[in-house]
CSV table of C-alpha atoms and ligand atoms in Angstrom, one decimal:
chain,number,residue,atom,x,y,z
F,1,MET,CA,60.7,90.3,94.4
F,2,GLU,CA,64.2,89.9,93.1
F,3,ARG,CA,66.8,89.8,95.9
F,4,GLU,CA,68.7,92.6,94.1
F,5,PHE,CA,65.9,94.9,95.2
F,6,LEU,CA,65.3,93.4,98.6
F,7,LEU,CA,68.8,93.5,100.0
F,8,HIS,CA,69.7,97.0,101.0
F,9,MET,CA,70.5,98.9,104.2
F,10,THR,CA,67.8,101.1,105.7
F,11,GLY,CA,67.8,104.3,103.5
F,12,GLY,CA,67.2,107.9,104.2
F,13,GLN,CA,68.5,109.9,107.2
F,14,GLY,CA,66.0,108.9,109.9
F,15,GLU,CA,66.7,107.6,113.3
F,16,ARG,CA,66.8,104.0,112.1
F,17,SER,CA,68.7,104.7,108.9
F,18,TYR,CA,72.1,103.1,108.0
F,19,ALA,CA,73.4,106.6,107.6
F,20,ASN,CA,72.8,107.2,111.3
F,21,ASN,CA,73.8,103.7,112.4
F,22,SER,CA,77.0,102.8,110.7
F,23,SER,CA,79.8,104.1,113.0
F,24,LEU,CA,81.0,100.5,113.6
F,25,GLN,CA,81.4,99.9,109.9
F,26,ARG,CA,83.3,103.2,109.7
F,27,THR,CA,85.7,102.1,112.5
F,28,MET,CA,86.4,98.9,110.5
F,29,MET,CA,86.9,100.7,107.3
F,30,LEU,CA,89.3,103.2,108.7
F,31,LYS,CA,91.6,100.4,109.9
F,32,ALA,CA,92.5,99.7,106.3
F,33,LYS,CA,94.0,103.2,105.7
F,34,THR,CA,97.7,102.0,105.8
F,35,MET,CA,96.9,99.1,103.5
F,36,LEU,CA,95.2,101.5,101.1
F,37,GLU,CA,98.2,103.9,101.2
F,38,GLU,CA,100.5,101.0,100.4
F,39,ALA,CA,98.3,99.8,97.5
F,40,ILE,CA,98.2,103.3,96.0
F,41,ARG,CA,102.0,103.7,96.2
F,42,ARG,CA,102.3,100.3,94.4
F,43,LEU,CA,99.9,101.5,91.7
F,44,TYR,CA,102.1,104.5,91.1
F,45,ARG,CA,105.1,102.2,90.6
F,46,HIS,CA,103.3,100.8,87.5
F,47,SER,CA,101.9,103.9,86.1
F,48,SER,CA,100.7,107.4,86.9
F,49,PRO,CA,97.2,107.7,85.4
F,50,LYS,CA,96.0,111.1,84.3
F,51,CYS,CA,92.5,110.0,85.3
F,52,MET,CA,92.3,107.7,88.3
F,53,LYS,CA,89.3,105.4,88.1
F,54,VAL,CA,88.2,104.1,91.5
F,55,ALA,CA,85.1,102.0,92.4
F,56,ASP,CA,83.7,101.4,95.8
F,57,LEU,CA,81.7,98.2,95.8
F,58,GLY,CA,78.8,97.9,98.2
F,59,CYS,CA,78.9,101.6,99.0
F,60,SER,CA,75.5,101.8,100.8
F,61,VAL,CA,74.4,105.2,101.9
F,62,GLY,CA,75.5,107.6,104.6
F,63,PRO,CA,78.7,109.3,105.8
F,64,ASN,CA,80.9,106.1,105.2
F,65,THR,CA,80.1,106.3,101.4
F,66,LEU,CA,81.8,109.6,100.9
F,67,LEU,CA,84.4,109.2,103.6
F,68,VAL,CA,86.0,106.3,101.6
F,69,ILE,CA,86.1,108.5,98.5
F,70,SER,CA,87.5,111.5,100.4
F,71,ASN,CA,90.2,109.3,102.0
F,72,ILE,CA,91.2,107.8,98.7
F,73,ILE,CA,91.5,111.2,97.1
F,74,ASP,CA,93.7,112.4,100.0
F,75,ILE,CA,95.9,109.4,99.9
F,76,VAL,CA,96.4,109.7,96.1
F,77,HIS,CA,97.2,113.4,96.5
F,78,ALA,CA,99.8,112.7,99.3
F,79,ALA,CA,101.4,110.0,97.1
F,80,CYS,CA,101.6,112.4,94.1
F,81,VAL,CA,103.2,115.1,96.3
F,82,GLY,CA,105.7,112.5,97.5
F,83,LEU,CA,106.5,111.5,93.9
F,84,ASN,CA,106.4,115.0,92.5
F,85,HIS,CA,103.6,114.0,90.1
F,86,GLU,CA,100.7,116.1,89.0
F,87,PRO,CA,97.6,114.9,90.9
F,88,PRO,CA,95.1,113.0,88.6
F,89,THR,CA,91.5,113.8,87.9
F,90,PHE,CA,89.3,111.3,89.7
F,91,GLN,CA,86.4,109.3,88.3
F,92,LEU,CA,84.8,107.6,91.2
F,93,TYR,CA,82.1,105.0,90.9
F,94,LEU,CA,79.7,104.2,93.7
F,95,ASN,CA,78.3,100.7,93.4
F,96,ASP,CA,75.5,98.9,95.3
F,97,LEU,CA,72.4,96.9,94.5
F,98,TYR,CA,69.4,98.5,92.8
F,99,GLY,CA,67.4,99.0,96.0
F,100,ASN,CA,70.2,101.1,97.6
F,101,ASP,CA,69.1,104.7,98.5
F,102,PHE,CA,71.4,106.4,95.9
F,103,ASN,CA,69.2,109.5,96.0
F,104,THR,CA,70.3,110.3,99.5
F,105,ILE,CA,73.9,110.1,98.3
F,106,PHE,CA,73.2,112.3,95.3
F,107,LYS,CA,71.7,115.0,97.6
F,108,SER,CA,74.9,115.1,99.6
F,109,LEU,CA,77.2,115.6,96.6
F,110,PRO,CA,77.0,119.4,96.2
F,111,GLU,CA,78.3,119.8,99.8
F,112,PHE,CA,80.9,117.2,99.2
F,113,TYR,CA,82.2,118.9,96.0
F,114,THR,CA,82.2,122.3,97.7
F,115,LYS,CA,84.2,120.9,100.7
F,116,LEU,CA,86.7,119.3,98.3
F,117,VAL,CA,87.5,122.7,96.8
F,118,GLN,CA,87.0,125.0,99.8
F,119,ASP,CA,88.4,122.9,102.7
F,120,LYS,CA,90.8,120.6,100.9
F,121,GLY,CA,92.0,123.0,98.2
F,122,HIS,CA,91.4,120.6,95.3
F,123,LYS,CA,90.9,121.9,91.9
F,124,SER,CA,87.3,122.4,91.0
F,125,GLY,CA,86.4,119.8,88.2
F,126,SER,CA,89.0,117.4,89.4
F,127,CYS,CA,86.6,114.8,90.8
F,128,PHE,CA,83.6,113.2,89.1
F,129,ILE,CA,81.3,110.9,91.1
F,130,ASN,CA,79.1,108.3,89.3
F,131,ALA,CA,76.7,105.7,90.5
F,132,THR,CA,76.9,102.1,89.2
F,133,PRO,CA,73.9,100.1,90.4
F,134,GLY,CA,74.1,96.4,90.0
F,135,SER,CA,75.5,93.2,91.6
F,136,PHE,CA,79.2,93.0,92.1
F,137,TYR,CA,78.7,89.3,91.4
F,138,GLY,CA,79.0,90.0,87.7
F,139,ARG,CA,80.4,92.7,85.3
F,140,LEU,CA,79.9,96.3,86.2
F,141,PHE,CA,82.5,98.1,84.2
F,142,PRO,CA,84.2,97.9,80.7
F,143,SER,CA,87.3,95.8,80.4
F,144,ASN,CA,90.6,97.3,81.5
F,145,SER,CA,89.0,100.4,82.9
F,146,ILE,CA,89.4,100.6,86.7
F,147,ASN,CA,92.7,101.4,88.6
F,148,LEU,CA,91.5,100.6,92.1
F,149,PHE,CA,88.6,98.7,93.7
F,150,HIS,CA,87.6,99.2,97.3
F,151,SER,CA,85.0,97.2,99.1
F,152,ALA,CA,84.2,97.4,102.8
F,153,ASN,CA,81.8,95.2,104.8
F,154,SER,CA,80.1,93.8,101.7
F,155,VAL,CA,81.7,90.7,100.2
F,156,HIS,CA,80.5,88.5,103.1
F,157,TRP,CA,77.0,89.0,101.5
F,158,LEU,CA,76.2,86.1,99.2
F,159,SER,CA,74.6,86.5,95.8
F,160,GLN,CA,71.5,84.6,96.9
F,161,ASP,CA,70.0,82.4,99.6
F,162,PRO,CA,72.4,79.4,99.5
F,163,PHE,CA,69.4,77.0,99.9
F,164,LEU,CA,67.6,78.4,96.9
F,165,GLY,CA,66.2,75.4,95.0
F,166,LEU,CA,67.2,73.0,97.8
F,167,SER,CA,65.1,71.9,100.6
F,168,LYS,CA,66.4,72.6,104.1
F,169,GLU,CA,63.8,70.3,105.7
F,170,ALA,CA,65.6,68.4,108.5
F,171,LEU,CA,69.0,69.9,107.5
F,172,ASN,CA,68.6,73.1,109.4
F,173,LYS,CA,64.9,73.2,110.3
F,174,GLY,CA,64.0,76.0,112.7
F,175,ASN,CA,67.2,78.0,111.8
F,176,CYS,CA,68.0,80.5,109.1
F,177,HIS,CA,71.8,80.6,109.3
F,178,ILE,CA,74.6,78.3,110.4
F,179,VAL,CA,74.2,77.7,114.1
F,180,THR,CA,76.2,75.5,116.5
F,181,THR,CA,73.7,72.7,116.1
F,182,SER,CA,73.7,72.8,112.3
F,183,PRO,CA,74.9,69.6,110.6
F,184,PRO,CA,78.2,69.9,108.5
F,185,SER,CA,76.1,69.7,105.3
F,186,VAL,CA,74.6,73.2,106.1
F,187,TYR,CA,78.0,74.7,106.4
F,188,LYS,CA,79.0,73.0,103.1
F,189,ILE,CA,76.0,74.5,101.3
F,190,TYR,CA,77.0,78.0,102.5
F,191,LEU,CA,80.6,77.4,101.6
F,192,LYS,CA,79.8,76.2,98.1
F,193,GLN,CA,77.7,79.4,97.5
F,194,PHE,CA,80.6,81.5,98.8
F,195,GLN,CA,83.2,79.8,96.6
F,196,LYS,CA,81.0,80.2,93.5
F,197,ASP,CA,80.2,83.9,94.3
F,198,PHE,CA,83.7,84.9,95.2
F,199,GLU,CA,85.2,83.3,92.1
F,200,LEU,CA,82.8,85.2,89.9
F,201,PHE,CA,83.6,88.4,91.9
F,202,LEU,CA,87.3,88.0,91.3
F,203,LYS,CA,86.9,87.0,87.6
F,204,SER,CA,84.7,90.1,87.0
F,205,ARG,CA,87.1,92.5,88.8
F,206,SER,CA,90.1,91.1,87.0
F,207,GLU,CA,88.6,91.8,83.6
F,208,GLU,CA,87.7,95.3,84.7
F,209,LEU,CA,91.0,96.2,86.3
F,210,VAL,CA,93.9,97.7,84.3
F,211,PRO,CA,97.1,95.6,84.4
F,212,GLY,CA,98.7,96.1,87.8
F,213,GLY,CA,95.4,97.4,89.1
F,214,ALA,CA,94.7,97.0,92.8
F,215,MET,CA,91.8,95.8,95.0
F,216,ILE,CA,91.3,96.3,98.8
F,217,LEU,CA,88.7,94.1,100.4
F,218,LEU,CA,87.4,94.3,104.0
F,219,LEU,CA,85.1,91.5,105.0
F,220,LEU,CA,84.0,89.5,108.0
F,221,VAL,CA,85.7,86.1,108.3
F,222,LYS,CA,86.0,83.2,110.6
F,223,THR,CA,89.2,82.3,112.5
F,224,GLU,CA,90.2,79.1,114.3
F,225,THR,CA,88.8,80.3,117.6
F,226,PRO,CA,85.1,79.5,117.7
F,227,ARG,CA,83.2,82.7,117.8
F,228,ARG,CA,79.6,83.5,117.7
F,229,SER,CA,78.3,85.3,114.6
F,230,ILE,CA,75.8,88.1,114.8
F,231,PHE,CA,73.8,86.5,112.0
F,232,GLU,CA,73.6,83.3,114.0
F,233,THR,CA,72.3,85.4,116.9
F,234,ILE,CA,69.5,86.7,114.7
F,235,SER,CA,68.7,83.2,113.6
F,236,LEU,CA,68.5,82.0,117.3
F,237,THR,CA,66.2,84.9,118.1
F,238,LEU,CA,63.9,84.0,115.2
F,239,SER,CA,64.0,80.3,116.3
F,240,ASP,CA,62.7,81.4,119.8
F,241,MET,CA,60.0,83.3,118.2
F,242,LEU,CA,58.9,80.3,116.1
F,243,LEU,CA,58.7,78.2,119.2
F,244,GLU,CA,56.4,80.8,120.8
F,245,GLY,CA,54.3,80.9,117.7
F,246,LEU,CA,55.2,84.5,116.9
F,247,ILE,CA,56.4,83.8,113.4
F,248,GLU,CA,55.2,81.2,110.9
F,249,GLU,CA,57.1,78.0,110.3
F,250,GLU,CA,56.9,78.2,106.5
F,251,LYS,CA,58.3,81.7,106.6
F,252,LEU,CA,61.4,80.6,108.6
F,253,ASP,CA,61.7,77.4,106.4
F,254,SER,CA,61.9,79.5,103.2
F,255,PHE,CA,64.4,82.0,104.5
F,256,ASN,CA,68.2,81.9,105.1
F,257,ILE,CA,70.4,84.9,105.9
F,258,PRO,CA,72.6,85.2,102.8
F,259,THR,CA,75.9,85.9,104.5
F,260,TYR,CA,79.0,83.7,105.0
F,261,GLU,CA,82.1,84.3,107.1
F,262,ALA,CA,84.8,82.4,105.3
F,263,THR,CA,88.1,81.3,106.8
F,264,MET,CA,91.3,82.9,105.4
F,265,GLU,CA,92.2,79.5,104.0
F,266,GLU,CA,88.9,79.3,102.1
F,267,ILE,CA,89.5,82.8,100.7
F,268,ARG,CA,93.1,82.0,99.7
F,269,GLU,CA,92.0,78.8,97.9
F,270,VAL,CA,89.5,80.7,95.7
F,271,ILE,CA,92.0,83.4,94.9
F,272,GLN,CA,94.6,80.8,93.9
F,273,GLU,CA,92.3,78.7,91.9
F,274,GLU,CA,90.8,81.7,90.1
F,275,GLY,CA,94.4,82.8,89.4
F,276,SER,CA,94.0,86.5,88.4
F,277,PHE,CA,95.2,88.1,91.7
F,278,PHE,CA,98.3,88.1,93.8
F,279,ILE,CA,97.8,88.6,97.6
F,280,GLU,CA,100.1,91.5,98.6
F,281,GLU,CA,99.2,91.6,102.2
F,282,SER,CA,96.4,90.5,104.6
F,283,GLU,CA,95.6,91.2,108.2
F,284,ILE,CA,92.8,90.0,110.5
F,285,ASP,CA,91.7,92.5,113.1
F,286,MET,CA,89.4,91.6,116.0
F,287,VAL,CA,86.6,94.2,116.5
F,288,PRO,CA,84.1,93.9,119.4
F,289,TRP,CA,80.5,94.0,118.3
F,290,ASP,CA,80.1,97.4,119.8
F,291,GLY,CA,83.4,98.6,118.4
F,292,ARG,CA,84.9,99.3,121.8
F,293,LYS,CA,88.1,97.5,122.9
F,294,ILE,CA,87.3,95.4,126.0
F,295,GLU,CA,90.2,95.1,128.3
F,296,ASP,CA,90.8,91.8,130.1
F,297,GLY,CA,89.0,91.5,133.3
F,298,GLU,CA,86.6,94.4,132.5
F,299,ASP,CA,83.1,93.9,134.0
F,300,PHE,CA,81.0,93.3,130.9
F,301,SER,CA,77.7,93.8,132.7
F,302,VAL,CA,78.4,97.5,133.7
F,303,ASP,CA,77.0,99.1,130.6
F,304,GLY,CA,75.8,95.9,128.8
F,305,ASP,CA,72.4,97.4,128.1
F,306,ILE,CA,74.0,100.4,126.4
F,307,ARG,CA,76.4,98.3,124.4
F,308,ALA,CA,73.6,95.9,123.3
F,309,GLU,CA,71.4,98.8,122.3
F,310,PHE,CA,74.1,100.2,120.1
F,311,ILE,CA,74.6,96.8,118.5
F,312,THR,CA,70.9,96.3,118.0
F,313,ARG,CA,70.5,99.7,116.3
F,314,TYR,CA,73.2,99.1,113.6
F,315,ILE,CA,72.2,95.5,112.9
F,316,ARG,CA,68.6,96.6,112.6
F,317,ALA,CA,69.7,99.2,110.0
F,318,VAL,CA,71.5,96.4,108.1
F,319,MET,CA,69.0,93.6,108.3
F,320,GLU,CA,65.5,95.1,108.6
F,321,PRO,CA,64.6,95.6,104.9
F,322,LEU,CA,65.5,91.9,104.2
F,323,LEU,CA,63.7,90.6,107.3
F,324,VAL,CA,60.6,92.7,106.7
F,325,ALA,CA,60.4,91.3,103.1
F,326,ASN,CA,60.2,87.8,104.6
F,327,PHE,CA,58.5,88.2,108.0
F,328,GLY,CA,56.5,91.4,107.6
F,329,THR,CA,56.9,94.7,109.6
F,330,LYS,CA,54.7,93.7,112.5
F,331,VAL,CA,57.2,91.4,114.2
F,332,MET,CA,60.2,93.7,113.8
F,333,ASN,CA,60.0,95.5,117.1
F,334,GLU,CA,59.6,92.2,119.0
F,335,LEU,CA,62.4,90.6,117.1
F,336,PHE,CA,64.9,93.4,117.9
F,337,ILE,CA,63.8,93.7,121.5
F,338,ARG,CA,64.5,90.0,121.9
F,339,PHE,CA,67.8,90.2,120.0
F,340,GLN,CA,68.9,93.0,122.3
F,341,LYS,CA,68.1,91.0,125.4
F,342,LYS,CA,70.0,88.0,124.0
F,343,VAL,CA,73.0,90.2,123.4
F,344,VAL,CA,72.9,91.4,127.0
F,345,GLU,CA,72.9,87.8,128.2
F,346,LEU,CA,75.6,86.6,125.8
F,347,MET,CA,77.9,89.5,126.7
F,348,LYS,CA,77.9,88.3,130.3
F,349,VAL,CA,79.5,85.0,129.3
F,350,GLU,CA,81.2,85.5,126.0
F,351,ARG,CA,83.5,87.9,124.2
F,352,LEU,CA,81.4,89.1,121.2
F,353,GLU,CA,83.8,90.1,118.4
F,354,TYR,CA,84.0,90.2,114.7
F,355,ALA,CA,87.1,89.0,112.8
F,356,ASN,CA,87.6,91.6,110.1
F,357,LEU,CA,89.9,90.6,107.2
F,358,MET,CA,91.7,93.4,105.3
F,359,ILE,CA,93.2,92.0,102.1
F,360,SER,CA,95.2,93.8,99.4
F,361,LEU,CA,95.3,92.2,96.0
F,362,THR,CA,97.0,93.1,92.7
F,363,LYS,CA,95.9,91.9,89.3
F,364,THR,CA,98.6,89.6,88.0
F,365,CYS,CA,100.0,90.7,84.6
F,366,SER,CA,99.5,87.5,82.7
O,1,LIG,N1,80.7,99.9,102.5
O,1,LIG,C1,79.7,100.5,103.4
O,1,LIG,C2,78.4,99.7,103.4
O,1,LIG,C3,78.5,98.2,103.9
O,1,LIG,S1,76.9,97.5,104.0
O,1,LIG,C4,80.3,100.6,104.8
O,1,LIG,O1,81.3,100.0,105.1
O,1,LIG,O2,79.7,101.2,105.6
O,1,LIG,C5,77.0,96.3,102.7
O,1,LIG,C6,76.5,96.8,101.4
O,1,LIG,O3,76.8,95.8,100.4
O,1,LIG,C7,75.0,97.0,101.4
O,1,LIG,O4,74.7,98.3,101.0
O,1,LIG,C8,74.5,96.0,100.4
O,1,LIG,O5,73.4,96.4,99.7
O,1,LIG,C9,75.8,95.8,99.5
O,1,LIG,N2,75.8,94.6,98.7
O,1,LIG,C10,75.6,93.3,99.2
O,1,LIG,N3,75.6,92.5,98.1
O,1,LIG,C11,75.9,93.2,97.0
O,1,LIG,C12,76.1,92.9,95.7
O,1,LIG,N4,76.0,91.6,95.2
O,1,LIG,N5,76.4,93.8,94.8
O,1,LIG,C13,76.5,95.1,95.2
O,1,LIG,N6,76.3,95.5,96.5
O,1,LIG,C14,76.0,94.6,97.4
């Protein structure tokens, strides 16, 4: 089946759903509020649109999806009050791949619209929400139509398995992501895919943005300090299972987790080479895998089990549909039990953190 259908977070509102296991992503998203406020103020210096068109790319499903929208509406309203402008009408586009559970979002819209009017006092008929299914690695909207793009926790997903059409025999045998023992060529293959994808992403967005339009991206990156990636940890868990004969070799050989955590330099290079965007500001924030700030000297083992369980629940909501498509449902419980144990062990000796990049871009007016 096409990857565009396979990659999606766990839908619905059940115990294992992304909707119920995405509080970490919410924490990350909310950190960009100040950057978003600044970008919106900047937008208003160029123009004051009567209809503000905003798209959230990789919206997924659950409370985060509508929270982004609600925040953006609030920020624009506050900016308009400050500038003595009439608030605009909003046309908001929710984008994700075709397999995303858009229906669950649609069902939550009546409540969202009611709250907007009753609790926030917005005019009824001032906000129109649309869905735009499709890959953000390509065109999604007409030229010159969008004022603001927002994307959280999504652009580190690649458009495809970077080894597609290549053989990973010997290169990264027994692994399905970049691990510490992977040769540099594996890293290069991932990087090449990222460069190609990110360039296409920027090119597509620059055509869709109005002149002076803005884009805020939040994505996982790599910094100079070597840091374990959560995707590497899944790969290590699968490698253990292969050694114990719990999964088939061919299945691991033909699968690679399609995510890449680029460095700021790699990101900057693509932006400069593509040439349509100016970097207004960027900030890298360290976020522990369980979202809680760990103070120096704190005993990691105290509630390691609880922390690891929380991490396992959200990464399962993110990864399970993709892993099931390749390895089948039968091995999922075993995989995540092992993953959780591994996290408990790693936590005792390492600081498990994400480096989360927030970057604010403006379309250059050439
Ligand atoms: N923004 C939400 C969801 C992040 S999960 C939040 O912060 O909570 C990442 C989402 O990106 C997933 O729903 C996944 O399906 C989507 N995604 C990954 N690659 C994509 C692509 N090429 N085009 C559109 N969406 C994509």
